[in-house]
Amino acid sequence: MTGQLDGLRAVVTGGASGIGAAIVDALLAGGARVAVIDRATDGSHPDAFAVQADIGDDASVRAAIDAIAAELGGIDTLVNNAGIGAQGTVEANDDEEWHRVYDVNVVGLVRVSRAALPHLRAAGAASIVNTCSIAATAGLPQRALYSATKGAVLALTRAMAADHLREGIRVNCVNPGTADTPWVGRLLDSADDPAAERAALEARQPHGRLVSAAEVAAAVAYLVSPAASSTTGTSIAVDGGMQNLRLRD
Ligand SMILES: NC(=O)c1ccc[n+]([C@@H]2O[C@H](COP(=O)([O-])OP(=O)(O)OC[C@H]3O[C@@H](n4cnc5c(N)ncnc54)[C@H](O)[C@@H]3O)[C@@H](O)[C@H]2O)c1
């Protein structure tokens, strides 16, 4: 993407780790200027403008977006990537946990988008990319709460795309399969047999391995680029074929 993102002013939430950090790398490599919003900015790319904020807190989100718009001279691109996980069936989590995960994965995305929209409108041609998940489109065991939040992200992607198309703002999402990030590392570490758990997750994806964060980032870099100017209200699966393919030996 070298040079194809020249002039873009991008914000990436959750940009200090995993998929978000890879998105920051890809956008910088394409020539964009990039800001990170993360609740823990350690590990953020040194060339990115990092602002510590929790997307669960509206005032800190608004302050972060204001600081970024001042630093970059505006915002054309928002990547809503920050998210948290939850495990178990619908019986596993109490009301408080349902509200906590929704508050980050869904309402957090809304808070950042709401704060950024005036800047995106002013940019003339802008885009939002949401990090959704295979969990929005396939039924995965032990992921009831997490899947519900990502289903909401998919629906919001379409609704926001409809609302903002005529304002010059495209809205899309990426749906990663299981990706090799610190988050999945933590999940594997907590399993009884981490090697067996990793093998099971790799086998679940038709291409036989975990998705890399850089592969997800490449899809995001395309979606925010001028090459995707006619692409809105849709999702790109980066899942090794997990959603759509049925292989046989
Ligand atoms: N790793 C996977 O297999 C996978 C698959 C599909 C979708 N996703 C999605 O990708 C996104 C990134 O996941 P990852 O695997 O890179 O995780 P990660 O834990 O490595 O990174 C997430 C980042 O988001 C930040 N964050 C979390 N809550 C925050 C909050 N309230 N305010 C501000 N920042 C916050 C964290 O500090 C961290 O830097 C998430 O939305 C996740 O749902 C991940």
PDB file of C-alpha atoms and ligand atoms in Angstrom:
ATOM      1  CA  MET A   1       0.000   0.000   0.000  1.00  0.00           C
ATOM      2  CA  THR A   2       3.074   2.277  -0.104  1.00  0.00           C
ATOM      3  CA  GLY A   3       1.899   5.794  -0.887  1.00  0.00           C
ATOM      4  CA  GLN A   4      -1.738   4.797  -1.384  1.00  0.00           C
ATOM      5  CA  LEU A   5      -2.777   6.217   1.969  1.00  0.00           C
ATOM      6  CA  ASP A   6      -0.804   9.466   1.661  1.00  0.00           C
ATOM      7  CA  GLY A   7      -2.670  12.298   3.332  1.00  0.00           C
ATOM      8  CA  LEU A   8      -5.054  10.102   5.353  1.00  0.00           C
ATOM      9  CA  ARG A   9      -5.437  11.031   9.002  1.00  0.00           C
ATOM     10  CA  ALA A  10      -6.432   7.876  10.844  1.00  0.00           C
ATOM     11  CA  VAL A  11      -7.533   6.903  14.356  1.00  0.00           C
ATOM     12  CA  VAL A  12      -7.222   3.282  15.478  1.00  0.00           C
ATOM     13  CA  THR A  13      -8.819   2.205  18.755  1.00  0.00           C
ATOM     14  CA  GLY A  14      -7.093  -0.657  20.525  1.00  0.00           C
ATOM     15  CA  GLY A  15      -4.082   0.217  18.392  1.00  0.00           C
ATOM     16  CA  ALA A  16      -1.456  -0.736  20.971  1.00  0.00           C
ATOM     17  CA  SER A  17      -1.791  -4.531  20.652  1.00  0.00           C
ATOM     18  CA  GLY A  18      -2.607  -7.392  18.306  1.00  0.00           C
ATOM     19  CA  ILE A  19      -4.780  -6.650  15.294  1.00  0.00           C
ATOM     20  CA  GLY A  20      -4.930  -2.931  16.125  1.00  0.00           C
ATOM     21  CA  ALA A  21      -1.130  -2.635  16.266  1.00  0.00           C
ATOM     22  CA  ALA A  22      -0.873  -4.400  12.902  1.00  0.00           C
ATOM     23  CA  ILE A  23      -3.459  -1.970  11.473  1.00  0.00           C
ATOM     24  CA  VAL A  24      -1.354   0.944  12.737  1.00  0.00           C
ATOM     25  CA  ASP A  25       1.723  -0.570  11.034  1.00  0.00           C
ATOM     26  CA  ALA A  26      -0.147  -1.043   7.746  1.00  0.00           C
ATOM     27  CA  LEU A  27      -1.635   2.458   7.708  1.00  0.00           C
ATOM     28  CA  LEU A  28       1.736   4.054   8.513  1.00  0.00           C
ATOM     29  CA  ALA A  29       3.381   1.948   5.792  1.00  0.00           C
ATOM     30  CA  GLY A  30       0.767   3.218   3.338  1.00  0.00           C
ATOM     31  CA  GLY A  31       1.647   6.832   4.135  1.00  0.00           C
ATOM     32  CA  ALA A  32      -1.181   7.712   6.564  1.00  0.00           C
ATOM     33  CA  ARG A  33      -0.709   9.714   9.728  1.00  0.00           C
ATOM     34  CA  VAL A  34      -2.039   7.622  12.580  1.00  0.00           C
ATOM     35  CA  ALA A  35      -3.313   8.152  16.114  1.00  0.00           C
ATOM     36  CA  VAL A  36      -4.025   5.407  18.629  1.00  0.00           C
ATOM     37  CA  ILE A  37      -6.690   5.389  21.325  1.00  0.00           C
ATOM     38  CA  ASP A  38      -6.047   2.650  23.848  1.00  0.00           C
ATOM     39  CA  ARG A  39      -6.630   2.172  27.546  1.00  0.00           C
ATOM     40  CA  ALA A  40      -2.968   1.047  27.747  1.00  0.00           C
ATOM     41  CA  THR A  41      -0.781   2.816  25.193  1.00  0.00           C
ATOM     42  CA  ASP A  42       2.484   1.016  26.109  1.00  0.00           C
ATOM     43  CA  GLY A  43       3.630  -0.797  23.002  1.00  0.00           C
ATOM     44  CA  SER A  44       2.004   1.683  20.650  1.00  0.00           C
ATOM     45  CA  HIS A  45       4.065   2.376  17.485  1.00  0.00           C
ATOM     46  CA  PRO A  46       6.504   5.262  18.128  1.00  0.00           C
ATOM     47  CA  ASP A  47       5.381   7.045  14.943  1.00  0.00           C
ATOM     48  CA  ALA A  48       1.729   7.036  16.026  1.00  0.00           C
ATOM     49  CA  PHE A  49       0.206   9.774  18.199  1.00  0.00           C
ATOM     50  CA  ALA A  50      -0.984   7.752  21.199  1.00  0.00           C
ATOM     51  CA  VAL A  51      -3.755   8.893  23.522  1.00  0.00           C
ATOM     52  CA  GLN A  52      -4.631   6.897  26.598  1.00  0.00           C
ATOM     53  CA  ALA A  53      -8.421   6.640  26.931  1.00  0.00           C
ATOM     54  CA  ASP A  54     -11.049   4.065  27.826  1.00  0.00           C
ATOM     55  CA  ILE A  55     -13.761   3.736  25.176  1.00  0.00           C
ATOM     56  CA  GLY A  56     -16.139   2.922  28.018  1.00  0.00           C
ATOM     57  CA  ASP A  57     -15.952   6.548  29.162  1.00  0.00           C
ATOM     58  CA  ASP A  58     -17.662   9.148  26.958  1.00  0.00           C
ATOM     59  CA  ALA A  59     -15.800  12.185  28.337  1.00  0.00           C
ATOM     60  CA  SER A  60     -12.387  10.594  27.844  1.00  0.00           C
ATOM     61  CA  VAL A  61     -13.333   9.502  24.305  1.00  0.00           C
ATOM     62  CA  ARG A  62     -14.406  13.038  23.384  1.00  0.00           C
ATOM     63  CA  ALA A  63     -11.223  14.506  24.859  1.00  0.00           C
ATOM     64  CA  ALA A  64      -9.100  11.949  22.963  1.00  0.00           C
ATOM     65  CA  ILE A  65     -10.808  12.667  19.627  1.00  0.00           C
ATOM     66  CA  ASP A  66     -10.445  16.432  20.163  1.00  0.00           C
ATOM     67  CA  ALA A  67      -6.726  16.029  20.929  1.00  0.00           C
ATOM     68  CA  ILE A  68      -6.221  13.832  17.859  1.00  0.00           C
ATOM     69  CA  ALA A  69      -8.133  16.159  15.510  1.00  0.00           C
ATOM     70  CA  ALA A  70      -5.981  19.049  16.749  1.00  0.00           C
ATOM     71  CA  GLU A  71      -2.763  17.055  16.341  1.00  0.00           C
ATOM     72  CA  LEU A  72      -3.544  15.668  12.859  1.00  0.00           C
ATOM     73  CA  GLY A  73      -5.471  18.698  11.587  1.00  0.00           C
ATOM     74  CA  GLY A  74      -8.636  16.610  11.141  1.00  0.00           C
ATOM     75  CA  ILE A  75      -9.730  12.965  10.865  1.00  0.00           C
ATOM     76  CA  ASP A  76     -10.597  11.048   7.646  1.00  0.00           C
ATOM     77  CA  THR A  77     -10.409   7.490   8.874  1.00  0.00           C
ATOM     78  CA  LEU A  78     -11.668   5.748  11.995  1.00  0.00           C
ATOM     79  CA  VAL A  79     -10.891   2.118  12.758  1.00  0.00           C
ATOM     80  CA  ASN A  80     -13.069   0.867  15.627  1.00  0.00           C
ATOM     81  CA  ASN A  81     -10.956  -2.081  16.657  1.00  0.00           C
ATOM     82  CA  ALA A  82     -10.810  -2.142  20.481  1.00  0.00           C
ATOM     83  CA  GLY A  83     -12.759  -5.011  21.956  1.00  0.00           C
ATOM     84  CA  ILE A  84     -12.823  -7.516  24.780  1.00  0.00           C
ATOM     85  CA  GLY A  85     -13.775 -11.184  24.954  1.00  0.00           C
ATOM     86  CA  ALA A  86     -16.207 -13.278  26.937  1.00  0.00           C
ATOM     87  CA  GLN A  87     -16.577 -17.016  27.222  1.00  0.00           C
ATOM     88  CA  GLY A  88     -19.382 -19.404  27.989  1.00  0.00           C
ATOM     89  CA  THR A  89     -22.952 -20.205  27.067  1.00  0.00           C
ATOM     90  CA  VAL A  90     -25.845 -17.826  27.642  1.00  0.00           C
ATOM     91  CA  GLU A  91     -25.940 -19.100  31.258  1.00  0.00           C
ATOM     92  CA  ALA A  92     -22.317 -18.283  32.016  1.00  0.00           C
ATOM     93  CA  ASN A  93     -22.360 -14.533  32.549  1.00  0.00           C
ATOM     94  CA  ASP A  94     -24.437 -12.377  34.888  1.00  0.00           C
ATOM     95  CA  ASP A  95     -26.149  -9.111  33.912  1.00  0.00           C
ATOM     96  CA  GLU A  96     -23.183  -7.055  35.024  1.00  0.00           C
ATOM     97  CA  GLU A  97     -20.832  -8.927  32.676  1.00  0.00           C
ATOM     98  CA  TRP A  98     -23.289  -8.652  29.766  1.00  0.00           C
ATOM     99  CA  HIS A  99     -23.454  -4.897  30.300  1.00  0.00           C
ATOM    100  CA  ARG A 100     -19.661  -4.608  30.706  1.00  0.00           C
ATOM    101  CA  VAL A 101     -18.822  -6.393  27.449  1.00  0.00           C
ATOM    102  CA  TYR A 102     -21.593  -4.636  25.499  1.00  0.00           C
ATOM    103  CA  ASP A 103     -20.408  -1.324  26.906  1.00  0.00           C
ATOM    104  CA  VAL A 104     -16.965  -1.796  25.317  1.00  0.00           C
ATOM    105  CA  ASN A 105     -17.655  -3.788  22.141  1.00  0.00           C
ATOM    106  CA  VAL A 106     -20.852  -2.026  21.059  1.00  0.00           C
ATOM    107  CA  VAL A 107     -21.416   1.219  22.966  1.00  0.00           C
ATOM    108  CA  GLY A 108     -17.663   1.920  22.926  1.00  0.00           C
ATOM    109  CA  LEU A 109     -17.730   1.811  19.123  1.00  0.00           C
ATOM    110  CA  VAL A 110     -20.745   4.142  19.195  1.00  0.00           C
ATOM    111  CA  ARG A 111     -18.992   6.612  21.540  1.00  0.00           C
ATOM    112  CA  VAL A 112     -15.880   6.875  19.362  1.00  0.00           C
ATOM    113  CA  SER A 113     -17.906   7.101  16.128  1.00  0.00           C
ATOM    114  CA  ARG A 114     -20.187   9.782  17.603  1.00  0.00           C
ATOM    115  CA  ALA A 115     -17.203  11.884  18.660  1.00  0.00           C
ATOM    116  CA  ALA A 116     -15.402  11.424  15.334  1.00  0.00           C
ATOM    117  CA  LEU A 117     -18.353  11.991  12.971  1.00  0.00           C
ATOM    118  CA  PRO A 118     -18.139  15.807  12.837  1.00  0.00           C
ATOM    119  CA  HIS A 119     -14.495  15.482  11.788  1.00  0.00           C
ATOM    120  CA  LEU A 120     -15.248  12.714   9.266  1.00  0.00           C
ATOM    121  CA  ARG A 121     -18.025  14.847   7.725  1.00  0.00           C
ATOM    122  CA  ALA A 122     -15.672  17.804   7.451  1.00  0.00           C
ATOM    123  CA  ALA A 123     -13.098  15.637   5.639  1.00  0.00           C
ATOM    124  CA  GLY A 124     -15.340  15.276   2.559  1.00  0.00           C
ATOM    125  CA  ALA A 125     -14.329  11.676   1.769  1.00  0.00           C
ATOM    126  CA  ALA A 126     -13.974   9.524   4.851  1.00  0.00           C
ATOM    127  CA  SER A 127     -14.411   6.012   6.110  1.00  0.00           C
ATOM    128  CA  ILE A 128     -14.966   3.890   9.182  1.00  0.00           C
ATOM    129  CA  VAL A 129     -13.869   0.262   9.490  1.00  0.00           C
ATOM    130  CA  ASN A 130     -15.122  -1.834  12.411  1.00  0.00           C
ATOM    131  CA  THR A 131     -13.314  -4.951  13.588  1.00  0.00           C
ATOM    132  CA  CYS A 132     -16.153  -7.474  13.714  1.00  0.00           C
ATOM    133  CA  SER A 133     -15.595 -11.268  13.865  1.00  0.00           C
ATOM    134  CA  ILE A 134     -16.421 -14.687  12.444  1.00  0.00           C
ATOM    135  CA  ALA A 135     -18.489 -14.890  15.662  1.00  0.00           C
ATOM    136  CA  ALA A 136     -21.013 -12.528  14.046  1.00  0.00           C
ATOM    137  CA  THR A 137     -21.704 -14.905  11.173  1.00  0.00           C
ATOM    138  CA  ALA A 138     -21.050 -18.436  12.495  1.00  0.00           C
ATOM    139  CA  GLY A 139     -22.314 -20.111  15.656  1.00  0.00           C
ATOM    140  CA  LEU A 140     -19.253 -20.836  17.795  1.00  0.00           C
ATOM    141  CA  PRO A 141     -19.499 -22.819  21.054  1.00  0.00           C
ATOM    142  CA  GLN A 142     -18.939 -21.031  24.380  1.00  0.00           C
ATOM    143  CA  ARG A 143     -19.085 -17.525  22.874  1.00  0.00           C
ATOM    144  CA  ALA A 144     -22.721 -16.418  23.458  1.00  0.00           C
ATOM    145  CA  LEU A 145     -22.066 -12.939  24.881  1.00  0.00           C
ATOM    146  CA  TYR A 146     -19.078 -12.163  22.639  1.00  0.00           C
ATOM    147  CA  SER A 147     -20.998 -13.298  19.537  1.00  0.00           C
ATOM    148  CA  ALA A 148     -23.994 -11.158  20.469  1.00  0.00           C
ATOM    149  CA  THR A 149     -21.763  -8.079  20.640  1.00  0.00           C
ATOM    150  CA  LYS A 150     -20.163  -8.833  17.270  1.00  0.00           C
ATOM    151  CA  GLY A 151     -23.587  -9.462  15.698  1.00  0.00           C
ATOM    152  CA  ALA A 152     -24.455  -5.967  16.872  1.00  0.00           C
ATOM    153  CA  VAL A 153     -21.249  -4.616  15.296  1.00  0.00           C
ATOM    154  CA  LEU A 154     -22.203  -6.195  11.956  1.00  0.00           C
ATOM    155  CA  ALA A 155     -25.712  -4.696  12.081  1.00  0.00           C
ATOM    156  CA  LEU A 156     -24.319  -1.312  13.138  1.00  0.00           C
ATOM    157  CA  THR A 157     -21.843  -1.392  10.248  1.00  0.00           C
ATOM    158  CA  ARG A 158     -24.730  -1.630   7.783  1.00  0.00           C
ATOM    159  CA  ALA A 159     -26.944   0.891   9.578  1.00  0.00           C
ATOM    160  CA  MET A 160     -24.124   3.423   9.851  1.00  0.00           C
ATOM    161  CA  ALA A 161     -23.205   2.899   6.197  1.00  0.00           C
ATOM    162  CA  ALA A 162     -26.796   3.783   5.230  1.00  0.00           C
ATOM    163  CA  ASP A 163     -26.920   6.820   7.515  1.00  0.00           C
ATOM    164  CA  HIS A 164     -23.650   8.371   6.425  1.00  0.00           C
ATOM    165  CA  LEU A 165     -23.186   7.481   2.735  1.00  0.00           C
ATOM    166  CA  ARG A 166     -24.607  10.802   1.570  1.00  0.00           C
ATOM    167  CA  GLU A 167     -22.263  12.609   3.943  1.00  0.00           C
ATOM    168  CA  GLY A 168     -19.289  11.102   2.119  1.00  0.00           C
ATOM    169  CA  ILE A 169     -18.524   8.520   4.810  1.00  0.00           C
ATOM    170  CA  ARG A 170     -18.163   4.827   3.945  1.00  0.00           C
ATOM    171  CA  VAL A 171     -18.599   2.212   6.707  1.00  0.00           C
ATOM    172  CA  ASN A 172     -17.375  -1.391   6.431  1.00  0.00           C
ATOM    173  CA  CYS A 173     -16.107  -4.140   8.682  1.00  0.00           C
ATOM    174  CA  VAL A 174     -13.577  -6.952   8.695  1.00  0.00           C
ATOM    175  CA  ASN A 175     -14.495 -10.369  10.085  1.00  0.00           C
ATOM    176  CA  PRO A 176     -11.337 -12.134  11.261  1.00  0.00           C
ATOM    177  CA  GLY A 177     -11.257 -15.818  12.047  1.00  0.00           C
ATOM    178  CA  THR A 178      -9.142 -16.835  15.039  1.00  0.00           C
ATOM    179  CA  ALA A 179      -6.098 -14.585  14.828  1.00  0.00           C
ATOM    180  CA  ASP A 180      -2.701 -14.993  16.402  1.00  0.00           C
ATOM    181  CA  THR A 181      -2.726 -12.085  18.866  1.00  0.00           C
ATOM    182  CA  PRO A 182      -1.918 -11.564  22.567  1.00  0.00           C
ATOM    183  CA  TRP A 183      -5.645 -12.047  23.272  1.00  0.00           C
ATOM    184  CA  VAL A 184      -5.665 -15.541  21.790  1.00  0.00           C
ATOM    185  CA  GLY A 185      -2.330 -16.188  23.514  1.00  0.00           C
ATOM    186  CA  ARG A 186      -4.017 -15.425  26.843  1.00  0.00           C
ATOM    187  CA  LEU A 187      -6.894 -17.772  25.971  1.00  0.00           C
ATOM    188  CA  LEU A 188      -4.468 -20.564  25.082  1.00  0.00           C
ATOM    189  CA  ASP A 189      -2.453 -19.993  28.274  1.00  0.00           C
ATOM    190  CA  SER A 190      -5.597 -20.482  30.347  1.00  0.00           C
ATOM    191  CA  ALA A 191      -6.519 -23.785  28.641  1.00  0.00           C
ATOM    192  CA  ASP A 192      -5.809 -27.115  30.380  1.00  0.00           C
ATOM    193  CA  ASP A 193      -3.707 -28.191  27.382  1.00  0.00           C
ATOM    194  CA  PRO A 194      -2.603 -25.077  25.421  1.00  0.00           C
ATOM    195  CA  ALA A 195      -0.960 -27.068  22.593  1.00  0.00           C
ATOM    196  CA  ALA A 196      -4.098 -29.160  22.047  1.00  0.00           C
ATOM    197  CA  GLU A 197      -6.275 -26.038  22.207  1.00  0.00           C
ATOM    198  CA  ARG A 198      -4.100 -24.284  19.596  1.00  0.00           C
ATOM    199  CA  ALA A 199      -4.237 -27.370  17.343  1.00  0.00           C
ATOM    200  CA  ALA A 200      -8.044 -27.442  17.629  1.00  0.00           C
ATOM    201  CA  LEU A 201      -8.324 -23.746  16.731  1.00  0.00           C
ATOM    202  CA  GLU A 202      -5.963 -24.185  13.765  1.00  0.00           C
ATOM    203  CA  ALA A 203      -7.904 -27.213  12.527  1.00  0.00           C
ATOM    204  CA  ARG A 204     -11.189 -25.254  12.688  1.00  0.00           C
ATOM    205  CA  GLN A 205      -9.965 -22.949   9.929  1.00  0.00           C
ATOM    206  CA  PRO A 206      -9.955 -24.577   6.488  1.00  0.00           C
ATOM    207  CA  HIS A 207      -6.511 -23.219   5.650  1.00  0.00           C
ATOM    208  CA  GLY A 208      -5.200 -25.035   8.728  1.00  0.00           C
ATOM    209  CA  ARG A 209      -3.627 -22.219  10.714  1.00  0.00           C
ATOM    210  CA  LEU A 210      -4.461 -19.099  12.684  1.00  0.00           C
ATOM    211  CA  VAL A 211      -4.980 -15.854  10.780  1.00  0.00           C
ATOM    212  CA  SER A 212      -2.176 -13.320  11.222  1.00  0.00           C
ATOM    213  CA  ALA A 213      -2.886  -9.817  12.484  1.00  0.00           C
ATOM    214  CA  ALA A 214      -1.082  -8.446   9.411  1.00  0.00           C
ATOM    215  CA  GLU A 215      -3.553 -10.247   7.123  1.00  0.00           C
ATOM    216  CA  VAL A 216      -6.481  -8.557   8.874  1.00  0.00           C
ATOM    217  CA  ALA A 217      -4.654  -5.223   8.722  1.00  0.00           C
ATOM    218  CA  ALA A 218      -4.150  -5.547   4.962  1.00  0.00           C
ATOM    219  CA  ALA A 219      -7.929  -5.815   4.499  1.00  0.00           C
ATOM    220  CA  VAL A 220      -8.457  -2.734   6.669  1.00  0.00           C
ATOM    221  CA  ALA A 221      -5.825  -0.786   4.710  1.00  0.00           C
ATOM    222  CA  TYR A 222      -7.688  -1.632   1.494  1.00  0.00           C
ATOM    223  CA  LEU A 223     -11.079  -0.618   2.920  1.00  0.00           C
ATOM    224  CA  VAL A 224      -9.846   2.815   4.032  1.00  0.00           C
ATOM    225  CA  SER A 225      -7.992   3.451   0.767  1.00  0.00           C
ATOM    226  CA  PRO A 226      -9.293   5.403  -2.244  1.00  0.00           C
ATOM    227  CA  ALA A 227      -9.273   2.066  -4.143  1.00  0.00           C
ATOM    228  CA  ALA A 228     -12.342   1.091  -2.068  1.00  0.00           C
ATOM    229  CA  SER A 229     -14.298   4.279  -2.819  1.00  0.00           C
ATOM    230  CA  SER A 230     -17.325   2.281  -4.071  1.00  0.00           C
ATOM    231  CA  THR A 231     -17.268  -0.172  -1.164  1.00  0.00           C
ATOM    232  CA  THR A 232     -19.590   0.504   1.758  1.00  0.00           C
ATOM    233  CA  GLY A 233     -21.950  -1.402   4.038  1.00  0.00           C
ATOM    234  CA  THR A 234     -20.110  -4.660   3.610  1.00  0.00           C
ATOM    235  CA  SER A 235     -17.702  -7.006   5.366  1.00  0.00           C
ATOM    236  CA  ILE A 236     -14.492  -8.735   4.359  1.00  0.00           C
ATOM    237  CA  ALA A 237     -13.934 -12.134   5.948  1.00  0.00           C
ATOM    238  CA  VAL A 238     -10.269 -12.802   6.762  1.00  0.00           C
ATOM    239  CA  ASP A 239     -10.848 -16.254   8.170  1.00  0.00           C
ATOM    240  CA  GLY A 240      -9.013 -18.856   6.087  1.00  0.00           C
ATOM    241  CA  GLY A 241     -12.372 -19.860   4.576  1.00  0.00           C
ATOM    242  CA  MET A 242     -13.997 -20.607   7.940  1.00  0.00           C
ATOM    243  CA  GLN A 243     -17.311 -18.921   7.158  1.00  0.00           C
ATOM    244  CA  ASN A 244     -18.001 -20.134   3.649  1.00  0.00           C
ATOM    245  CA  LEU A 245     -16.051 -23.300   2.852  1.00  0.00           C
ATOM    246  CA  ARG A 246     -16.765 -26.963   3.529  1.00  0.00           C
ATOM    247  CA  LEU A 247     -13.719 -29.038   2.623  1.00  0.00           C
ATOM    248  CA  ARG A 248     -13.526 -32.820   2.546  1.00  0.00           C
ATOM    249  CA  ASP A 249     -10.600 -35.216   2.429  1.00  0.00           C
TER     250      ASP A 249
HETATM  251  N1  LIG B   1      -7.787 -12.360  18.061  1.00  0.00           N
HETATM  252  C1  LIG B   1      -8.819 -12.930  17.421  1.00  0.00           C
HETATM  253  O1  LIG B   1      -8.871 -14.149  17.201  1.00  0.00           O
HETATM  254  C2  LIG B   1      -9.962 -12.069  16.943  1.00  0.00           C
HETATM  255  C3  LIG B   1     -10.868 -12.636  16.029  1.00  0.00           C
HETATM  256  C4  LIG B   1     -11.923 -11.861  15.569  1.00  0.00           C
HETATM  257  C5  LIG B   1     -12.076 -10.566  16.003  1.00  0.00           C
HETATM  258  N2  LIG B   1     -11.186 -10.033  16.893  1.00  0.00           N
HETATM  259  C6  LIG B   1     -11.395  -8.649  17.316  1.00  0.00           C
HETATM  260  O2  LIG B   1     -10.223  -7.909  17.032  1.00  0.00           O
HETATM  261  C7  LIG B   1     -10.139  -6.808  17.923  1.00  0.00           C
HETATM  262  C8  LIG B   1      -8.741  -6.767  18.517  1.00  0.00           C
HETATM  263  O3  LIG B   1      -8.476  -7.985  19.162  1.00  0.00           O
HETATM  264  P1  LIG B   1      -6.991  -8.514  19.460  1.00  0.00           P
HETATM  265  O4  LIG B   1      -7.032  -9.990  19.333  1.00  0.00           O
HETATM  266  O5  LIG B   1      -6.004  -7.719  18.700  1.00  0.00           O
HETATM  267  O6  LIG B   1      -6.927  -8.185  21.041  1.00  0.00           O
HETATM  268  P2  LIG B   1      -5.783  -7.574  21.978  1.00  0.00           P
HETATM  269  O7  LIG B   1      -6.258  -7.846  23.360  1.00  0.00           O
HETATM  270  O8  LIG B   1      -4.431  -8.061  21.553  1.00  0.00           O
HETATM  271  O9  LIG B   1      -5.881  -6.015  21.684  1.00  0.00           O
HETATM  272  C9  LIG B   1      -7.020  -5.270  22.043  1.00  0.00           C
HETATM  273  C10 LIG B   1      -6.597  -3.838  22.349  1.00  0.00           C
HETATM  274  O10 LIG B   1      -7.784  -3.102  22.686  1.00  0.00           O
HETATM  275  C11 LIG B   1      -7.529  -2.349  23.861  1.00  0.00           C
HETATM  276  N3  LIG B   1      -8.768  -2.137  24.601  1.00  0.00           N
HETATM  277  C12 LIG B   1      -9.557  -3.094  25.163  1.00  0.00           C
HETATM  278  N4  LIG B   1     -10.580  -2.512  25.808  1.00  0.00           N
HETATM  279  C13 LIG B   1     -10.423  -1.165  25.685  1.00  0.00           C
HETATM  280  C14 LIG B   1     -11.146  -0.041  26.142  1.00  0.00           C
HETATM  281  N5  LIG B   1     -12.221  -0.173  26.937  1.00  0.00           N
HETATM  282  N6  LIG B   1     -10.726   1.193  25.803  1.00  0.00           N
HETATM  283  C15 LIG B   1      -9.620   1.353  25.041  1.00  0.00           C
HETATM  284  N7  LIG B   1      -8.877   0.327  24.578  1.00  0.00           N
HETATM  285  C16 LIG B   1      -9.278  -0.924  24.894  1.00  0.00           C
HETATM  286  C17 LIG B   1      -6.532  -3.183  24.664  1.00  0.00           C
HETATM  287  O11 LIG B   1      -5.802  -2.399  25.609  1.00  0.00           O
HETATM  288  C18 LIG B   1      -5.643  -3.758  23.553  1.00  0.00           C
HETATM  289  O12 LIG B   1      -4.551  -2.889  23.252  1.00  0.00           O
HETATM  290  C19 LIG B   1     -11.261  -6.989  18.952  1.00  0.00           C
HETATM  291  O13 LIG B   1     -12.363  -6.164  18.593  1.00  0.00           O
HETATM  292  C20 LIG B   1     -11.637  -8.455  18.791  1.00  0.00           C
HETATM  293  O14 LIG B   1     -12.982  -8.697  19.146  1.00  0.00           O
HETATM  294  C21 LIG B   1     -10.131 -10.759  17.376  1.00  0.00           C
END
